[in-house]
């Protein structure tokens, strides 16, 4: 959980295990005691676009943005970085996301409406 003073919001990222997918969800609040809005899906391993971009076509043979053997791993370690950018209608934050198979860490960005 992290506070972003530029937008006056608290943000929490968490892994949510589903029967058919692993996903990263976000919760937002104006106060650390809530009320919290969410969950908002930030990344979903079952999402077709996500799989096309980030899943290795062949296990352990990842190219370009591919970083997950999606047939045998899930998300691990979503960590929010300090700082948020805003355009007045929404805000964006950066976070890291890890994988066990193969072990890898990448920088991602998520956009939220206040």
mmCIF file of C-alpha atoms in Angstrom:
data_model
loop_
_atom_site.group_PDB
_atom_site.id
_atom_site.type_symbol
_atom_site.label_atom_id
_atom_site.label_comp_id
_atom_site.label_asym_id
_atom_site.label_seq_id
_atom_site.Cartn_x
_atom_site.Cartn_y
_atom_site.Cartn_z
ATOM 1 C CA UNK A 1 0.000 0.000 0.000
ATOM 2 C CA UNK A 2 1.274 3.467 -0.834
ATOM 3 C CA UNK A 3 0.001 7.048 -0.550
ATOM 4 C CA UNK A 4 0.210 9.264 -3.648
ATOM 5 C CA UNK A 5 0.026 12.906 -2.490
ATOM 6 C CA UNK A 6 -0.156 14.244 -6.069
ATOM 7 C CA UNK A 7 -3.634 12.719 -6.371
ATOM 8 C CA UNK A 8 -4.600 12.448 -2.692
ATOM 9 C CA UNK A 9 -5.203 8.687 -2.912
ATOM 10 C CA UNK A 10 -4.039 5.549 -1.171
ATOM 11 C CA UNK A 11 -3.481 2.567 -3.462
ATOM 12 C CA UNK A 12 -3.125 -1.107 -2.627
ATOM 13 C CA UNK A 13 -2.070 -3.781 -5.129
ATOM 14 C CA UNK A 14 -2.713 -7.435 -4.343
ATOM 15 C CA UNK A 15 -2.660 -10.807 -6.044
ATOM 16 C CA UNK A 16 -6.076 -12.398 -6.433
ATOM 17 C CA UNK A 17 -6.253 -16.097 -7.228
ATOM 18 C CA UNK A 18 -9.206 -17.188 -9.337
ATOM 19 C CA UNK A 19 -10.093 -20.767 -10.343
ATOM 20 C CA UNK A 20 -8.995 -20.069 -13.925
ATOM 21 C CA UNK A 21 -6.576 -17.178 -13.510
ATOM 22 C CA UNK A 22 -4.201 -15.185 -11.383
ATOM 23 C CA UNK A 23 -4.663 -11.446 -11.445
ATOM 24 C CA UNK A 24 -3.401 -8.265 -9.852
ATOM 25 C CA UNK A 25 -6.125 -6.061 -8.409
ATOM 26 C CA UNK A 26 -6.064 -2.547 -6.978
ATOM 27 C CA UNK A 27 -8.028 -0.877 -4.235
ATOM 28 C CA UNK A 28 -8.098 2.921 -3.790
ATOM 29 C CA UNK A 29 -9.122 5.178 -0.924
ATOM 30 C CA UNK A 30 -8.829 8.795 0.187
ATOM 31 C CA UNK A 31 -7.895 7.614 3.702
ATOM 32 C CA UNK A 32 -5.882 4.594 4.877
ATOM 33 C CA UNK A 33 -8.903 3.541 6.943
ATOM 34 C CA UNK A 34 -11.204 3.604 3.894
ATOM 35 C CA UNK A 35 -13.714 3.234 2.563
ATOM 36 C CA UNK A 36 -11.840 1.353 -0.152
ATOM 37 C CA UNK A 37 -13.019 1.141 -3.762
ATOM 38 C CA UNK A 38 -12.242 -1.959 -5.743
ATOM 39 C CA UNK A 39 -11.166 -4.422 -6.689
ATOM 40 C CA UNK A 40 -10.071 -3.011 -10.044
ATOM 41 C CA UNK A 41 -8.289 -5.527 -12.272
ATOM 42 C CA UNK A 42 -4.825 -4.237 -13.199
ATOM 43 C CA UNK A 43 -3.388 -7.368 -14.857
ATOM 44 C CA UNK A 44 -5.067 -10.694 -15.584
ATOM 45 C CA UNK A 45 -3.153 -13.743 -16.765
ATOM 46 C CA UNK A 46 -6.342 -15.063 -18.422
ATOM 47 C CA UNK A 47 -6.707 -11.912 -20.539
ATOM 48 C CA UNK A 48 -6.069 -12.653 -24.227
ATOM 49 C CA UNK A 49 -4.153 -9.398 -24.852
ATOM 50 C CA UNK A 50 -2.012 -9.890 -21.742
ATOM 51 C CA UNK A 51 -1.164 -13.454 -22.801
ATOM 52 C CA UNK A 52 -0.304 -12.374 -26.340
ATOM 53 C CA UNK A 53 2.089 -9.716 -25.048
ATOM 54 C CA UNK A 54 3.680 -11.226 -21.936
ATOM 55 C CA UNK A 55 3.466 -15.042 -22.155
ATOM 56 C CA UNK A 56 6.402 -16.932 -23.654
ATOM 57 C CA UNK A 57 5.405 -18.731 -26.847
ATOM 58 C CA UNK A 58 7.597 -21.675 -25.816
ATOM 59 C CA UNK A 59 8.484 -22.257 -22.160
ATOM 60 C CA UNK A 60 11.781 -20.605 -21.177
ATOM 61 C CA UNK A 61 12.163 -19.091 -24.664
ATOM 62 C CA UNK A 62 10.898 -15.569 -23.997
ATOM 63 C CA UNK A 63 11.368 -12.719 -26.461
ATOM 64 C CA UNK A 64 10.727 -8.971 -26.339
ATOM 65 C CA UNK A 65 8.125 -8.233 -23.613
ATOM 66 C CA UNK A 66 7.430 -11.912 -22.909
ATOM 67 C CA UNK A 67 8.308 -12.810 -19.310
ATOM 68 C CA UNK A 68 5.945 -15.561 -18.104
ATOM 69 C CA UNK A 69 5.646 -19.289 -18.754
ATOM 70 C CA UNK A 70 1.892 -18.806 -18.389
ATOM 71 C CA UNK A 71 1.126 -22.521 -18.434
ATOM 72 C CA UNK A 72 2.998 -23.017 -15.142
ATOM 73 C CA UNK A 73 3.375 -19.750 -13.253
ATOM 74 C CA UNK A 74 1.439 -16.837 -11.883
ATOM 75 C CA UNK A 75 2.160 -13.344 -10.694
ATOM 76 C CA UNK A 76 4.505 -12.774 -7.807
ATOM 77 C CA UNK A 77 5.503 -9.566 -6.043
ATOM 78 C CA UNK A 78 3.612 -6.518 -7.298
ATOM 79 C CA UNK A 79 5.337 -3.527 -5.701
ATOM 80 C CA UNK A 80 4.188 0.070 -6.124
ATOM 81 C CA UNK A 81 6.859 2.664 -6.861
ATOM 82 C CA UNK A 82 6.642 6.195 -5.457
ATOM 83 C CA UNK A 83 5.135 8.985 -7.527
ATOM 84 C CA UNK A 84 2.029 9.287 -9.633
ATOM 85 C CA UNK A 85 1.370 11.268 -12.772
ATOM 86 C CA UNK A 86 -1.946 12.868 -13.548
ATOM 87 C CA UNK A 87 -3.543 14.574 -16.526
ATOM 88 C CA UNK A 88 -6.410 15.976 -14.440
ATOM 89 C CA UNK A 89 -8.868 13.221 -15.359
ATOM 90 C CA UNK A 90 -6.902 10.116 -14.333
ATOM 91 C CA UNK A 91 -3.643 9.148 -12.682
ATOM 92 C CA UNK A 92 -0.958 6.600 -13.500
ATOM 93 C CA UNK A 93 1.407 4.704 -11.236
ATOM 94 C CA UNK A 94 4.368 2.441 -11.894
ATOM 95 C CA UNK A 95 4.826 -0.949 -10.275
ATOM 96 C CA UNK A 96 7.089 -3.946 -10.598
ATOM 97 C CA UNK A 97 5.777 -7.420 -11.226
ATOM 98 C CA UNK A 98 7.703 -10.660 -10.848
ATOM 99 C CA UNK A 99 7.388 -14.202 -12.142
ATOM 100 C CA UNK A 100 8.701 -17.496 -10.797
ATOM 101 C CA UNK A 101 8.938 -19.263 -14.157
ATOM 102 C CA UNK A 102 11.251 -18.065 -15.478
ATOM 103 C CA UNK A 103 12.272 -15.743 -12.656
ATOM 104 C CA UNK A 104 11.961 -12.246 -14.039
ATOM 105 C CA UNK A 105 11.007 -8.739 -12.916
ATOM 106 C CA UNK A 106 9.488 -6.047 -15.122
ATOM 107 C CA UNK A 107 8.205 -2.514 -14.789
ATOM 108 C CA UNK A 108 4.492 -2.002 -15.504
ATOM 109 C CA UNK A 109 2.158 0.987 -15.420
ATOM 110 C CA UNK A 110 -1.513 1.211 -14.408
ATOM 111 C CA UNK A 111 -3.995 4.036 -15.004
ATOM 112 C CA UNK A 112 -6.877 4.880 -12.669
ATOM 113 C CA UNK A 113 -9.789 7.298 -12.665
ATOM 114 C CA UNK A 114 -10.042 9.179 -9.364
#
